[in-house]
PDB file of C-alpha atoms in Angstrom:
ATOM      1  CA  MET A1476      64.627 116.633 110.628  1.00  0.00           C
ATOM      2  CA  SER A1477      61.570 116.747 108.367  1.00  0.00           C
ATOM      3  CA  ALA A1478      60.789 120.300 109.494  1.00  0.00           C
ATOM      4  CA  TRP A1479      64.346 121.356 108.646  1.00  0.00           C
ATOM      5  CA  TYR A1480      64.166 119.671 105.235  1.00  0.00           C
ATOM      6  CA  ASN A1481      60.795 121.261 104.446  1.00  0.00           C
ATOM      7  CA  SER A1482      62.209 124.691 105.264  1.00  0.00           C
ATOM      8  CA  LEU A1483      64.869 124.373 102.550  1.00  0.00           C
ATOM      9  CA  SER A1484      64.599 125.820  99.066  1.00  0.00           C
ATOM     10  CA  GLU A1485      64.420 123.487  96.067  1.00  0.00           C
ATOM     11  CA  LEU A1486      68.150 123.793  95.340  1.00  0.00           C
ATOM     12  CA  GLN A1487      69.016 123.348  99.005  1.00  0.00           C
ATOM     13  CA  ARG A1488      66.993 120.139  99.007  1.00  0.00           C
ATOM     14  CA  ILE A1489      69.040 118.885  96.071  1.00  0.00           C
ATOM     15  CA  PHE A1490      72.227 119.708  97.964  1.00  0.00           C
ATOM     16  CA  ALA A1491      70.796 117.942 101.030  1.00  0.00           C
ATOM     17  CA  LEU A1492      70.016 114.815  99.015  1.00  0.00           C
ATOM     18  CA  ILE A1493      73.678 114.806  97.993  1.00  0.00           C
ATOM     19  CA  ALA A1494      75.146 115.716 101.377  1.00  0.00           C
ATOM     20  CA  ILE A1495      73.167 113.453 103.719  1.00  0.00           C
ATOM     21  CA  PRO A1496      73.792 110.059 102.018  1.00  0.00           C
ATOM     22  CA  SER A1497      77.455 110.892 101.395  1.00  0.00           C
ATOM     23  CA  THR A1498      77.865 111.868 105.055  1.00  0.00           C
ATOM     24  CA  VAL A1499      76.382 108.525 106.118  1.00  0.00           C
ATOM     25  CA  VAL A1500      78.740 106.669 103.769  1.00  0.00           C
ATOM     26  CA  MET A1501      81.712 108.647 105.098  1.00  0.00           C
ATOM     27  CA  LEU A1502      80.780 107.765 108.683  1.00  0.00           C
ATOM     28  CA  ILE A1503      80.459 104.088 107.766  1.00  0.00           C
ATOM     29  CA  GLN A1504      83.860 104.170 106.041  1.00  0.00           C
ATOM     30  CA  SER A1505      85.410 105.794 109.119  1.00  0.00           C
ATOM     31  CA  VAL A1506      83.948 103.143 111.435  1.00  0.00           C
ATOM     32  CA  LEU A1507      85.162 100.328 109.174  1.00  0.00           C
ATOM     33  CA  ILE A1508      88.675 101.778 109.078  1.00  0.00           C
ATOM     34  CA  LEU A1509      88.602 102.286 112.867  1.00  0.00           C
ATOM     35  CA  PHE A1510      87.848  98.593 113.366  1.00  0.00           C
ATOM     36  CA  GLY A1511      90.415  97.522 110.787  1.00  0.00           C
ATOM     37  CA  VAL A1512      87.981  96.527 108.074  1.00  0.00           C
ATOM     38  CA  GLY A1513      89.133  97.552 104.595  1.00  0.00           C
ATOM     39  CA  ASP A1514      87.078  99.131 101.867  1.00  0.00           C
ATOM     40  CA  GLY A1515      89.342  98.096  99.035  1.00  0.00           C
ATOM     41  CA  ASP A1516      86.783  95.809  97.449  1.00  0.00           C
ATOM     42  CA  ALA A1517      84.271  98.652  97.299  1.00  0.00           C
ATOM     43  CA  ASP A1518      86.558 101.192  95.660  1.00  0.00           C
ATOM     44  CA  ALA A1519      86.760 101.767  91.949  1.00  0.00           C
ATOM     45  CA  ASP A1520      90.138 102.043  90.284  1.00  0.00           C
ATOM     46  CA  GLY A1521      91.832 105.301  91.051  1.00  0.00           C
ATOM     47  CA  VAL A1522      93.977 107.549  88.936  1.00  0.00           C
ATOM     48  CA  ASP A1523      97.474 107.520  90.383  1.00  0.00           C
ATOM     49  CA  LEU A1524      99.077 110.945  89.996  1.00  0.00           C
ATOM     50  CA  ASP A1525     102.808 111.497  90.541  1.00  0.00           C
ATOM     51  CA  PHE A1526     104.061 114.892  91.700  1.00  0.00           C
ATOM     52  CA  ASP A1527     107.740 115.747  91.516  1.00  0.00           C
ATOM     53  CA  ASP A1528     109.531 116.592  94.733  1.00  0.00           C
ATOM     54  CA  ALA A1529     111.188 119.967  95.162  1.00  0.00           C
ATOM     55  CA  ASP A1530     114.526 118.603  93.966  1.00  0.00           C
ATOM     56  CA  GLY A1531     112.955 117.389  90.747  1.00  0.00           C
ATOM     57  CA  GLY A1532     113.014 113.711  91.624  1.00  0.00           C
ATOM     58  CA  THR A1533     110.256 111.247  92.205  1.00  0.00           C
ATOM     59  CA  GLU A1534     110.046 108.161  94.339  1.00  0.00           C
ATOM     60  CA  PRO A1535     108.474 105.006  92.955  1.00  0.00           C
ATOM     61  CA  GLY A1536     104.929 104.630  94.181  1.00  0.00           C
ATOM     62  CA  ASP A1537     104.955 108.124  95.701  1.00  0.00           C
ATOM     63  CA  GLY A1538     101.888 109.209  93.720  1.00  0.00           C
ATOM     64  CA  PHE A1539      98.491 109.573  95.269  1.00  0.00           C
ATOM     65  CA  ALA A1540      95.153 108.151  94.270  1.00  0.00           C
ATOM     66  CA  LEU A1541      92.874 111.029  93.305  1.00  0.00           C
ATOM     67  CA  PHE A1542      89.698 109.498  91.877  1.00  0.00           C
ATOM     68  CA  THR A1543      88.620 106.969  94.520  1.00  0.00           C
ATOM     69  CA  VAL A1544      85.356 106.230  96.294  1.00  0.00           C
ATOM     70  CA  ARG A1545      86.672 107.896  99.447  1.00  0.00           C
ATOM     71  CA  GLY A1546      87.575 110.998  97.465  1.00  0.00           C
ATOM     72  CA  PHE A1547      84.217 111.205  95.695  1.00  0.00           C
ATOM     73  CA  VAL A1548      82.343 110.721  98.971  1.00  0.00           C
ATOM     74  CA  ALA A1549      84.326 113.566 100.539  1.00  0.00           C
ATOM     75  CA  MET A1550      83.646 115.762  97.498  1.00  0.00           C
ATOM     76  CA  LEU A1551      79.883 115.140  97.625  1.00  0.00           C
ATOM     77  CA  CYS A1552      79.729 115.574 101.389  1.00  0.00           C
ATOM     78  CA  VAL A1553      81.625 118.874 101.515  1.00  0.00           C
ATOM     79  CA  GLY A1554      80.058 120.249  98.330  1.00  0.00           C
ATOM     80  CA  GLY A1555      76.535 119.386  99.455  1.00  0.00           C
ATOM     81  CA  TRP A1556      76.739 120.939 102.910  1.00  0.00           C
ATOM     82  CA  LEU A1557      78.627 123.963 101.598  1.00  0.00           C
ATOM     83  CA  GLY A1558      75.905 124.593  99.015  1.00  0.00           C
ATOM     84  CA  ILE A1559      73.210 124.528 101.713  1.00  0.00           C
ATOM     85  CA  VAL A1560      75.133 126.919 103.968  1.00  0.00           C
ATOM     86  CA  LEU A1561      75.978 129.376 101.176  1.00  0.00           C
ATOM     87  CA  LEU A1562      72.381 129.546  99.947  1.00  0.00           C
ATOM     88  CA  ASP A1563      71.206 130.007 103.517  1.00  0.00           C
ATOM     89  CA  ALA A1564      73.682 132.896 103.833  1.00  0.00           C
ATOM     90  CA  GLY A1565      71.940 134.672 100.952  1.00  0.00           C
ATOM     91  CA  MET A1566      74.267 133.917  98.060  1.00  0.00           C
ATOM     92  CA  SER A1567      72.857 133.669  94.560  1.00  0.00           C
ATOM     93  CA  VAL A1568      72.216 130.257  93.030  1.00  0.00           C
ATOM     94  CA  LEU A1569      75.137 130.637  90.620  1.00  0.00           C
ATOM     95  CA  GLU A1570      77.618 131.769  93.277  1.00  0.00           C
ATOM     96  CA  ALA A1571      76.586 129.065  95.729  1.00  0.00           C
ATOM     97  CA  THR A1572      76.735 126.335  93.094  1.00  0.00           C
ATOM     98  CA  VAL A1573      80.169 127.378  91.823  1.00  0.00           C
ATOM     99  CA  LEU A1574      81.621 127.679  95.332  1.00  0.00           C
ATOM    100  CA  ALA A1575      80.060 124.377  96.411  1.00  0.00           C
ATOM    101  CA  PHE A1576      81.615 122.659  93.392  1.00  0.00           C
ATOM    102  CA  ALA A1577      84.986 124.276  94.144  1.00  0.00           C
ATOM    103  CA  GLY A1578      84.743 123.178  97.767  1.00  0.00           C
ATOM    104  CA  GLY A1579      83.973 119.632  96.672  1.00  0.00           C
ATOM    105  CA  ILE A1580      86.987 119.549  94.358  1.00  0.00           C
ATOM    106  CA  ALA A1581      89.151 120.876  97.198  1.00  0.00           C
ATOM    107  CA  ALA A1582      87.858 118.048  99.409  1.00  0.00           C
ATOM    108  CA  LEU A1583      88.709 115.524  96.670  1.00  0.00           C
ATOM    109  CA  PHE A1584      92.317 116.720  96.555  1.00  0.00           C
ATOM    110  CA  GLY A1585      92.433 117.096 100.332  1.00  0.00           C
ATOM    111  CA  MET A1586      91.434 113.458 100.834  1.00  0.00           C
ATOM    112  CA  ALA A1587      94.085 112.319  98.344  1.00  0.00           C
ATOM    113  CA  PHE A1588      96.816 114.300 100.097  1.00  0.00           C
ATOM    114  CA  LEU A1589      95.625 113.085 103.517  1.00  0.00           C
ATOM    115  CA  VAL A1590      95.851 109.443 102.451  1.00  0.00           C
ATOM    116  CA  ARG A1591      99.289 110.100 100.940  1.00  0.00           C
ATOM    117  CA  LEU A1592     100.468 111.729 104.181  1.00  0.00           C
ATOM    118  CA  LEU A1593      99.179 108.837 106.297  1.00  0.00           C
ATOM    119  CA  LEU A1594     100.969 106.359 104.046  1.00  0.00           C
ATOM    120  CA  LYS A1595     104.240 108.252 104.452  1.00  0.00           C
ATOM    121  CA  LEU A1596     103.801 108.290 108.231  1.00  0.00           C
ATOM    122  CA  GLN A1597     103.249 104.535 108.169  1.00  0.00           C
ATOM    123  CA  GLN A1598     106.360 103.980 106.091  1.00  0.00           C
ATOM    124  CA  THR A1599     108.552 106.158 108.343  1.00  0.00           C
ATOM    125  CA  GLY A1600     107.232 104.649 111.583  1.00  0.00           C
ATOM    126  CA  ASN A1601     108.137 101.363 113.249  1.00  0.00           C
ATOM    127  CA  LEU A1602     106.583  99.277 110.481  1.00  0.00           C
ATOM    128  CA  GLU A1603     109.029  96.721 109.075  1.00  0.00           C
ATOM    129  CA  LEU A1604     108.068  96.066 105.470  1.00  0.00           C
ATOM    130  CA  SER A1605     109.904  92.749 105.545  1.00  0.00           C
ATOM    131  CA  ASN A1606     107.151  91.496 107.854  1.00  0.00           C
ATOM    132  CA  ALA A1607     104.720  91.867 104.943  1.00  0.00           C
ATOM    133  CA  VAL A1608     106.349  89.006 103.016  1.00  0.00           C
ATOM    134  CA  GLY A1609     104.041  86.004 102.991  1.00  0.00           C
ATOM    135  CA  LYS A1610     101.000  88.062 103.986  1.00  0.00           C
ATOM    136  CA  THR A1611      97.833  88.111 101.922  1.00  0.00           C
ATOM    137  CA  GLY A1612      95.809  91.207 101.130  1.00  0.00           C
ATOM    138  CA  THR A1613      93.382  92.854  98.737  1.00  0.00           C
ATOM    139  CA  VAL A1614      94.144  95.072  95.750  1.00  0.00           C
ATOM    140  CA  TYR A1615      92.896  98.639  96.231  1.00  0.00           C
ATOM    141  CA  LEU A1616      94.143 100.158  92.960  1.00  0.00           C
ATOM    142  CA  THR A1617      94.741  97.937  89.936  1.00  0.00           C
ATOM    143  CA  ILE A1618      98.340  96.693  89.660  1.00  0.00           C
ATOM    144  CA  PRO A1619      99.731  96.731  86.072  1.00  0.00           C
ATOM    145  CA  ALA A1620     101.218  93.504  84.693  1.00  0.00           C
ATOM    146  CA  ASN A1621     104.892  92.616  84.220  1.00  0.00           C
ATOM    147  CA  MET A1622     106.255  95.086  86.796  1.00  0.00           C
ATOM    148  CA  SER A1623     105.255  97.914  84.447  1.00  0.00           C
ATOM    149  CA  GLY A1624     103.659 100.169  87.058  1.00  0.00           C
ATOM    150  CA  THR A1625     102.444 100.458  90.618  1.00  0.00           C
ATOM    151  CA  GLY A1626      99.095  99.885  92.261  1.00  0.00           C
ATOM    152  CA  LYS A1627      97.928  99.777  95.864  1.00  0.00           C
ATOM    153  CA  VAL A1628      97.137  96.909  98.209  1.00  0.00           C
ATOM    154  CA  HIS A1629      95.511  96.677 101.630  1.00  0.00           C
ATOM    155  CA  LEU A1630      96.840  94.166 104.145  1.00  0.00           C
ATOM    156  CA  THR A1631      97.556  93.747 107.840  1.00  0.00           C
ATOM    157  CA  VAL A1632     101.197  93.982 108.920  1.00  0.00           C
ATOM    158  CA  GLN A1633     102.241  93.958 112.581  1.00  0.00           C
ATOM    159  CA  GLU A1634      98.568  93.990 113.567  1.00  0.00           C
ATOM    160  CA  THR A1635      98.093  97.240 111.625  1.00  0.00           C
ATOM    161  CA  TYR A1636      95.772  97.424 108.627  1.00  0.00           C
ATOM    162  CA  SER A1637      97.640  99.514 106.062  1.00  0.00           C
ATOM    163  CA  GLU A1638      97.843 100.516 102.412  1.00  0.00           C
ATOM    164  CA  PHE A1639     101.029  99.919 100.411  1.00  0.00           C
ATOM    165  CA  GLY A1640     102.369 100.544  96.936  1.00  0.00           C
ATOM    166  CA  ALA A1641     102.744  97.290  95.003  1.00  0.00           C
ATOM    167  CA  MET A1642     103.941  95.794  91.720  1.00  0.00           C
ATOM    168  CA  THR A1643     103.478  92.343  90.201  1.00  0.00           C
ATOM    169  CA  PRO A1644     105.479  90.109  87.843  1.00  0.00           C
ATOM    170  CA  ASP A1645     102.230  88.421  86.727  1.00  0.00           C
ATOM    171  CA  ALA A1646     101.493  88.492  83.006  1.00  0.00           C
ATOM    172  CA  GLU A1647      98.015  89.921  83.642  1.00  0.00           C
ATOM    173  CA  GLU A1648      97.087  93.013  85.642  1.00  0.00           C
ATOM    174  CA  ILE A1649      95.566  92.395  89.069  1.00  0.00           C
ATOM    175  CA  LYS A1650      92.307  94.259  89.426  1.00  0.00           C
ATOM    176  CA  THR A1651      90.731  96.023  92.387  1.00  0.00           C
ATOM    177  CA  GLY A1652      89.273  93.592  94.917  1.00  0.00           C
ATOM    178  CA  GLU A1653      91.416  90.592  93.921  1.00  0.00           C
ATOM    179  CA  ALA A1654      93.393  88.701  96.559  1.00  0.00           C
ATOM    180  CA  VAL A1655      97.200  88.781  96.442  1.00  0.00           C
ATOM    181  CA  LYS A1656     100.173  87.412  98.352  1.00  0.00           C
ATOM    182  CA  VAL A1657     103.358  89.370  99.059  1.00  0.00           C
ATOM    183  CA  VAL A1658     106.417  87.532  97.738  1.00  0.00           C
ATOM    184  CA  LYS A1659     109.078  90.144  98.488  1.00  0.00           C
ATOM    185  CA  VAL A1660     109.861  93.819  99.098  1.00  0.00           C
ATOM    186  CA  ASP A1661     111.958  95.566  96.443  1.00  0.00           C
ATOM    187  CA  ASP A1662     114.770  98.032  97.117  1.00  0.00           C
ATOM    188  CA  SER A1663     112.471 101.049  96.751  1.00  0.00           C
ATOM    189  CA  GLY A1664     110.090  99.808  99.440  1.00  0.00           C
ATOM    190  CA  LEU A1665     107.368  98.589  97.088  1.00  0.00           C
ATOM    191  CA  LEU A1666     105.724  95.249  97.742  1.00  0.00           C
ATOM    192  CA  VAL A1667     106.008  92.627  95.022  1.00  0.00           C
ATOM    193  CA  VAL A1668     102.813  90.585  94.972  1.00  0.00           C
ATOM    194  CA  LYS A1669     101.266  87.726  93.030  1.00  0.00           C
ATOM    195  CA  ARG A1670      97.605  86.988  92.418  1.00  0.00           C
ATOM    196  CA  ILE A1671      95.987  84.321  94.569  1.00  0.00           C
ATOM    197  CA  VAL A1672      94.021  82.155  92.164  1.00  0.00           C
ATOM    198  CA  SER A1673      90.996  80.429  93.663  1.00  0.00           C
ATOM    199  CA  GLU A1674      89.972  76.935  92.562  1.00  0.00           C
ATOM    200  CA  LYS A1675      86.991  78.406  90.713  1.00  0.00           C
ATOM    201  CA  GLN A1676      89.184  80.916  88.852  1.00  0.00           C
ATOM    202  CA  ASN A1677      91.642  78.146  88.019  1.00  0.00           C
ATOM    203  CA  GLU A1678      88.834  76.023  86.570  1.00  0.00           C
ATOM    204  CA  HIS A1679      87.698  78.935  84.394  1.00  0.00           C
ATOM    205  CA  ARG A1680      91.244  79.415  83.096  1.00  0.00           C
ATOM    206  CA  LEU A1681      91.600  75.712  82.280  1.00  0.00           C
ATOM    207  CA  ILE A1682      88.269  75.770  80.446  1.00  0.00           C
ATOM    208  CA  GLY A1683      89.393  78.872  78.538  1.00  0.00           C
ATOM    209  CA  GLN A1684      92.526  77.077  77.407  1.00  0.00           C
TER     210      GLN A1684
END
């Protein structure tokens, strides 16, 4: 490994320092997901983008999270390794850097579409959303207050750890990593959740009042 690293050019070493750690993180994420352990508390808020369907309509919560930790890890991993390979193939520094960046951006979008596809497969499978009522989970993407928008939550339903679109009637937004409880499923298939307030959080609120 050290011999391989020493044989790289300066720019290739920079790409390697980006690619290797991100690859390790991606492998860890994959193992955690495989064993049903979520990474919602480690992800930053994502930007939820909605794309119209071919008929011009949109479904509530049908957007996909673009800027997430998973997406950035995929971008760094693909971009880093691609930069090393392109420079090794004899490309100029400028060409390799531009193509590596483009490849990373493609990986970012690819990860977002992959997650969106997996969510659709979950929703069209044998999963009964009504079984989610009463379950507790963790917020993955911040849920806006007063039913004003959708976020994402991670929870286990029918022994399957899944990600769902969610809204909340709470007066305050529920941030990434906070615990929630599903109170019902609305007509569009979105989960309606409420924040689970711990004793410590409740004490802080009482003090603040």
